[in-house]
């Protein structure tokens, strides 16, 4: 085994302390923070443990558990709960605290961030009354939490007394293993030793934990739903409940064209225009159109006046090349793929108000407005370009690649941008350039082009950015990427290209040129709106009334935050600029990249052929939406989330609630006589609803989804505790109680149908249909900060109740995983019971008393590797079936080893017999 760590990284402090404490045999290598040890991850991750069988562990807590497991110290359930609390609650708070103390010089304010978790930790130690977290002996939880807290608690920062916490911290810190690890990682420098590591991280978002249950979730005691609720909370929730649904005119269908209205919140939503020459994969879908769709559906529920537009981006060299490959014209390629994109988005239920395209006369007309920028914002310059003599043409930026001139170590930087460092590149600056079409080395030639003079607009841009990023909702990565572009000063940006397929430049000196796609494509938002309505200026020249939301993946940020705003500012015609810029990180596929050519990953036109409903795809993509960091699509995880969250949690609750009404109350909602426990539940559900609305307002789509699932968990627990199926058989009091629990439950189901609508529109409608829910519940529930009212009153007759979700079986998922794995080596299936392959000797030599020393040697190594694999699966809490299959292989190998050693294998013990 080999452990890779870096100095100043608190997560590396954990694993080194665990390694020292357990005495596990493992080589340790210190590397740079930016070292990519795991080849299939898209970003650096440390610490990393390389296992004997070539597998990687790159979760610090999983590595610590592994060291304790192989030393014979199995984790208790309480230990697992503490580790989960550390990962989900303490880590985010510590990251913010360290950022403040190390980089912002705000050490005196750290106590505000850590007050909640430290108080909780201290109280837990007092209640537990034990030497260590799980008993009288040190566990992996003690090591992990000590290391997590060490940088702060070992400093002189004012954090309050916390006597029990301090005593525990000193007790664990006195161990030689902890002292040695701290010296290796921080080298006696304290917080200063972490500066380099902290600078390598994105700035943390402000913690919202003071508004959530996080600080109070006791791993050993608190069950979900045991949230502290005051009498005032219960009274307020009960009053809201009793108001019932709004009585007003029924909501009407959208009337087109949608235009801004006085006195309303007018929102224009754009999704980054998908490039027309390929089929979008799951990462493209979640990064742009699906995220925008969820927010637009939510906005309509909130009563906002909203227009959602998108379309295919159709000009550029990539389209020319695709047309050449298929032997058709560029226009034919655009027509073909525009239909493909439209059908994919329709299947995924993306509810555009208008889905257009950029190959239109409106695009040409409006693009011409922007090239006539006043006050010398456009300049003519003769530039050197790369030309491929073999292909007989100038190379567009994305059709040349080489070594990044900044990093000088990134061999696949494109001619316009390096994805690794995020900086702009002029193609001629690339080291060792190659034409991506023929792989020949291009030559440099001169050509005259038009440039947008960004330096002249820089002051206006910075003034606008300072205002909009402080008042609008810009994701952290959007702010960081934008700052990195303007930090060193803007430079003129070329807006023309030597191509044929594009918006022509309306000037005789440039008649053989077209507008560069990244100048032209954002103008597509305007032209697509103009194709939707001839009153497009009411949206695009109305910044006083209109808020503009842009949705995209992070690689598109600079063109939406710098280049296009500069075009709009330079036009000096009161254009609407982006107010809120929402950028996702990247979604990978099973820890690798999507590749259409290699057949790796699920693309939009394939999803419907899997037999999995569109709403389930939407749910899972939104559940793993890469909001703060890259995430990965995983078949196993998709099955787990479907079966646990949708089937066993959400679907189970809604189905049970409806079936109780059908079975016990003749399909009519019973009378509800609210008791203290019911009012407490109403208050808890209201709190979850408020959090949902706060998060959705801030476009925290993934986080808001968790509150929907929390509500259904509360509902399941409520039903389980009150047991209406038993009480319905009792006396009048018990039957009344069963009726109340059932009535409250179906109303929670009604609320869930509304909250689900942005995420799973078909499931949402199905729930409302099954419960015959009034249409007015949609407009009522999400008013203000959320109004959980009694929508289904006593006597309301519901419809036919049926299951909402189906289980995804292991063999079905394994088949799909194999189908979309492309040319990659197919993984061993969980169902396989074949032993790990061990080569047999060609000739039986060296046999002594039936023993085979050479084969025994091979099998000993195989047993060690398989044992490591089993331990890793246990640490990672893999599914039982997967672990069982690997254990079966291990036992088979051990039997073979016993025979190879000339021994008689002992019979397996019979369980349950003595």
Short mmCIF file of N, CA, C and O in Angstrom, two decimals, residues 144-202:
data_model
loop_
_atom_site.label_atom_id
_atom_site.label_comp_id
_atom_site.label_asym_id
_atom_site.label_seq_id
_atom_site.Cartn_x
_atom_site.Cartn_y
_atom_site.Cartn_z
N UNK A 144 -10.27 10.86 13.91
CA UNK A 144 -10.77 11.72 12.83
C UNK A 144 -11.23 13.08 13.36
O UNK A 144 -10.86 14.14 12.83
N UNK A 145 -12.02 13.07 14.43
CA UNK A 145 -12.53 14.34 14.95
C UNK A 145 -11.43 15.16 15.62
O UNK A 145 -11.44 16.40 15.54
N UNK A 146 -10.49 14.48 16.27
CA UNK A 146 -9.37 15.23 16.85
C UNK A 146 -8.59 15.94 15.75
O UNK A 146 -8.26 17.14 15.87
N UNK A 147 -8.29 15.22 14.67
CA UNK A 147 -7.52 15.82 13.58
C UNK A 147 -8.29 16.94 12.90
O UNK A 147 -7.71 17.97 12.51
N UNK A 148 -9.60 16.77 12.77
CA UNK A 148 -10.42 17.82 12.14
C UNK A 148 -10.39 19.10 12.95
O UNK A 148 -10.34 20.21 12.40
N UNK A 149 -10.40 18.96 14.28
CA UNK A 149 -10.45 20.13 15.16
C UNK A 149 -9.07 20.69 15.49
O UNK A 149 -8.96 21.83 15.96
N UNK A 150 -8.02 19.91 15.25
CA UNK A 150 -6.68 20.29 15.71
C UNK A 150 -6.23 21.69 15.26
O UNK A 150 -5.75 22.48 16.09
N UNK A 151 -6.37 22.04 13.97
CA UNK A 151 -5.85 23.36 13.55
C UNK A 151 -6.45 24.52 14.34
O UNK A 151 -5.77 25.52 14.59
N UNK A 152 -7.71 24.39 14.72
CA UNK A 152 -8.38 25.48 15.44
C UNK A 152 -8.15 25.37 16.95
O UNK A 152 -7.78 26.34 17.62
N UNK A 153 -8.36 24.19 17.52
CA UNK A 153 -8.25 24.03 18.97
C UNK A 153 -6.81 24.15 19.46
O UNK A 153 -6.57 24.47 20.63
N UNK A 154 -5.85 23.88 18.59
CA UNK A 154 -4.45 23.99 19.00
C UNK A 154 -3.95 25.43 18.89
O UNK A 154 -2.84 25.73 19.28
N UNK A 155 -4.78 26.31 18.34
CA UNK A 155 -4.39 27.71 18.19
C UNK A 155 -4.82 28.50 19.42
O UNK A 155 -5.40 27.97 20.36
N UNK A 156 -4.53 29.77 19.38
CA UNK A 156 -4.89 30.65 20.51
C UNK A 156 -6.18 31.42 20.23
O UNK A 156 -6.47 32.43 20.87
N UNK A 157 -6.96 30.96 19.25
CA UNK A 157 -8.18 31.68 18.89
C UNK A 157 -9.20 31.59 20.03
O UNK A 157 -9.32 30.55 20.69
N UNK A 158 -9.95 32.66 20.27
CA UNK A 158 -10.96 32.65 21.35
C UNK A 158 -12.17 31.82 20.93
O UNK A 158 -12.89 32.18 20.02
N UNK A 159 -12.39 30.70 21.61
CA UNK A 159 -13.47 29.79 21.22
C UNK A 159 -14.40 29.44 22.37
O UNK A 159 -15.27 28.59 22.21
N UNK A 160 -14.21 30.03 23.54
CA UNK A 160 -15.03 29.67 24.68
C UNK A 160 -14.41 28.53 25.46
O UNK A 160 -13.39 27.97 25.08
N UNK A 161 -15.04 28.16 26.57
CA UNK A 161 -14.43 27.18 27.47
C UNK A 161 -14.55 25.75 26.96
O UNK A 161 -13.57 25.08 26.71
N UNK A 162 -15.75 25.21 26.85
CA UNK A 162 -15.95 23.83 26.39
C UNK A 162 -15.03 22.87 27.14
O UNK A 162 -14.18 22.19 26.56
N UNK A 163 -15.22 22.79 28.44
CA UNK A 163 -14.28 22.04 29.28
C UNK A 163 -14.19 20.56 28.91
O UNK A 163 -13.10 20.00 28.83
N UNK A 164 -15.31 19.93 28.70
CA UNK A 164 -15.29 18.50 28.36
C UNK A 164 -14.62 18.27 27.01
O UNK A 164 -13.87 17.32 26.83
N UNK A 165 -14.90 19.15 26.06
CA UNK A 165 -14.27 19.05 24.75
C UNK A 165 -12.77 19.22 24.87
O UNK A 165 -11.98 18.46 24.28
N UNK A 166 -12.33 20.21 25.65
CA UNK A 166 -10.89 20.45 25.83
C UNK A 166 -10.22 19.24 26.48
O UNK A 166 -9.12 18.83 26.08
N UNK A 167 -10.86 18.67 27.47
CA UNK A 167 -10.28 17.51 28.16
C UNK A 167 -10.13 16.34 27.20
O UNK A 167 -9.09 15.65 27.18
N UNK A 168 -11.17 16.10 26.42
CA UNK A 168 -11.09 15.01 25.42
C UNK A 168 -10.01 15.30 24.38
O UNK A 168 -9.23 14.42 24.02
N UNK A 169 -9.97 16.53 23.90
CA UNK A 169 -8.99 16.91 22.87
C UNK A 169 -7.57 16.72 23.39
O UNK A 169 -6.70 16.18 22.67
N UNK A 170 -7.30 17.13 24.63
CA UNK A 170 -5.97 16.98 25.20
C UNK A 170 -5.62 15.51 25.41
O UNK A 170 -4.47 15.09 25.22
N UNK A 171 -6.63 14.72 25.79
CA UNK A 171 -6.41 13.30 26.05
C UNK A 171 -6.00 12.58 24.76
O UNK A 171 -5.04 11.81 24.74
N UNK A 172 -6.72 12.85 23.68
CA UNK A 172 -6.39 12.22 22.40
C UNK A 172 -5.08 12.79 21.85
O UNK A 172 -4.23 12.07 21.33
N UNK A 173 -4.92 14.11 21.99
CA UNK A 173 -3.73 14.75 21.46
C UNK A 173 -2.45 14.34 22.15
O UNK A 173 -1.35 14.53 21.61
N UNK A 174 -2.55 13.77 23.35
CA UNK A 174 -1.35 13.33 24.06
C UNK A 174 -0.78 12.04 23.48
O UNK A 174 0.36 11.68 23.78
N UNK A 175 -1.55 11.36 22.63
CA UNK A 175 -1.06 10.12 22.04
C UNK A 175 0.08 10.41 21.08
O UNK A 175 0.04 11.40 20.33
N UNK A 176 1.07 9.55 21.08
CA UNK A 176 2.25 9.74 20.22
C UNK A 176 1.86 9.81 18.75
O UNK A 176 2.43 10.60 17.98
N UNK A 177 0.87 9.00 18.36
CA UNK A 177 0.45 8.97 16.95
C UNK A 177 -0.06 10.34 16.49
O UNK A 177 0.26 10.79 15.38
N UNK A 178 -0.83 11.01 17.33
CA UNK A 178 -1.38 12.32 16.97
C UNK A 178 -0.28 13.39 16.93
O UNK A 178 -0.25 14.23 16.03
N UNK A 179 0.61 13.35 17.91
CA UNK A 179 1.70 14.33 17.95
C UNK A 179 2.60 14.19 16.73
O UNK A 179 3.00 15.18 16.11
N UNK A 180 2.91 12.94 16.35
CA UNK A 180 3.77 12.70 15.19
C UNK A 180 3.11 13.19 13.91
O UNK A 180 3.75 13.84 13.08
N UNK A 181 1.82 12.88 13.75
CA UNK A 181 1.11 13.29 12.54
C UNK A 181 1.03 14.81 12.43
O UNK A 181 1.22 15.38 11.35
N UNK A 182 0.76 15.48 13.53
CA UNK A 182 0.65 16.95 13.51
C UNK A 182 1.97 17.58 13.10
O UNK A 182 2.01 18.56 12.34
N UNK A 183 3.08 17.02 13.58
CA UNK A 183 4.39 17.57 13.25
C UNK A 183 4.68 17.39 11.77
O UNK A 183 5.22 18.27 11.10
N UNK A 184 4.32 16.24 11.23
CA UNK A 184 4.60 15.97 9.82
C UNK A 184 3.77 16.86 8.89
O UNK A 184 4.27 17.32 7.87
N UNK A 185 2.53 17.09 9.25
CA UNK A 185 1.64 17.84 8.34
C UNK A 185 1.79 19.35 8.50
O UNK A 185 1.84 20.09 7.51
N UNK A 186 1.85 19.84 9.74
CA UNK A 186 1.91 21.29 9.97
C UNK A 186 3.28 21.78 10.36
O UNK A 186 3.53 23.00 10.36
N UNK A 187 4.20 20.88 10.72
CA UNK A 187 5.60 21.20 11.00
C UNK A 187 5.76 22.33 12.02
O UNK A 187 6.64 23.18 11.88
N UNK A 188 4.87 22.33 13.00
CA UNK A 188 4.97 23.32 14.06
C UNK A 188 4.59 24.73 13.68
O UNK A 188 4.76 25.66 14.46
N UNK A 189 4.04 24.91 12.48
CA UNK A 189 3.70 26.26 11.99
C UNK A 189 2.27 26.67 12.34
O UNK A 189 1.89 27.82 12.09
N UNK A 190 1.49 25.77 12.89
CA UNK A 190 0.11 26.10 13.24
C UNK A 190 -0.71 26.47 12.02
O UNK A 190 -0.56 25.89 10.94
N UNK A 191 -1.56 27.45 12.16
CA UNK A 191 -2.43 27.87 11.07
C UNK A 191 -1.65 28.38 9.86
O UNK A 191 -2.10 28.22 8.71
N UNK A 192 -0.49 28.97 10.10
CA UNK A 192 0.31 29.48 8.97
C UNK A 192 0.74 28.35 8.05
O UNK A 192 0.93 28.55 6.85
N UNK A 193 0.90 27.16 8.61
CA UNK A 193 1.31 26.02 7.80
C UNK A 193 0.24 25.56 6.83
O UNK A 193 0.51 24.71 5.98
N UNK A 194 -0.95 26.10 6.97
CA UNK A 194 -2.06 25.70 6.10
C UNK A 194 -2.33 26.70 4.98
O UNK A 194 -3.22 26.48 4.16
N UNK A 195 -1.59 27.78 4.93
CA UNK A 195 -1.91 28.86 4.01
C UNK A 195 -1.90 28.40 2.55
O UNK A 195 -2.81 28.67 1.78
N UNK A 196 -0.84 27.68 2.16
CA UNK A 196 -0.74 27.22 0.77
C UNK A 196 -1.90 26.31 0.41
O UNK A 196 -2.49 26.43 -0.67
N UNK A 197 -2.23 25.39 1.32
CA UNK A 197 -3.33 24.47 1.05
C UNK A 197 -4.66 25.22 0.93
O UNK A 197 -5.44 24.97 0.00
N UNK A 198 -4.92 26.16 1.84
CA UNK A 198 -6.18 26.89 1.80
C UNK A 198 -6.31 27.73 0.54
O UNK A 198 -7.40 27.90 -0.01
N UNK A 199 -5.20 28.26 0.05
CA UNK A 199 -5.24 29.06 -1.17
C UNK A 199 -5.59 28.22 -2.39
O UNK A 199 -6.06 28.74 -3.40
N UNK A 200 -5.35 26.92 -2.31
CA UNK A 200 -5.65 26.04 -3.44
C UNK A 200 -7.13 25.68 -3.51
O UNK A 200 -7.57 25.08 -4.49
N UNK A 201 -7.90 26.05 -2.48
CA UNK A 201 -9.32 25.69 -2.43
C UNK A 201 -10.20 26.85 -2.87
O UNK A 201 -9.82 28.01 -2.71
N UNK A 202 -11.38 26.57 -3.42
CA UNK A 202 -12.33 27.65 -3.69
C UNK A 202 -12.85 28.23 -2.38
O UNK A 202 -12.89 27.55 -1.35
#
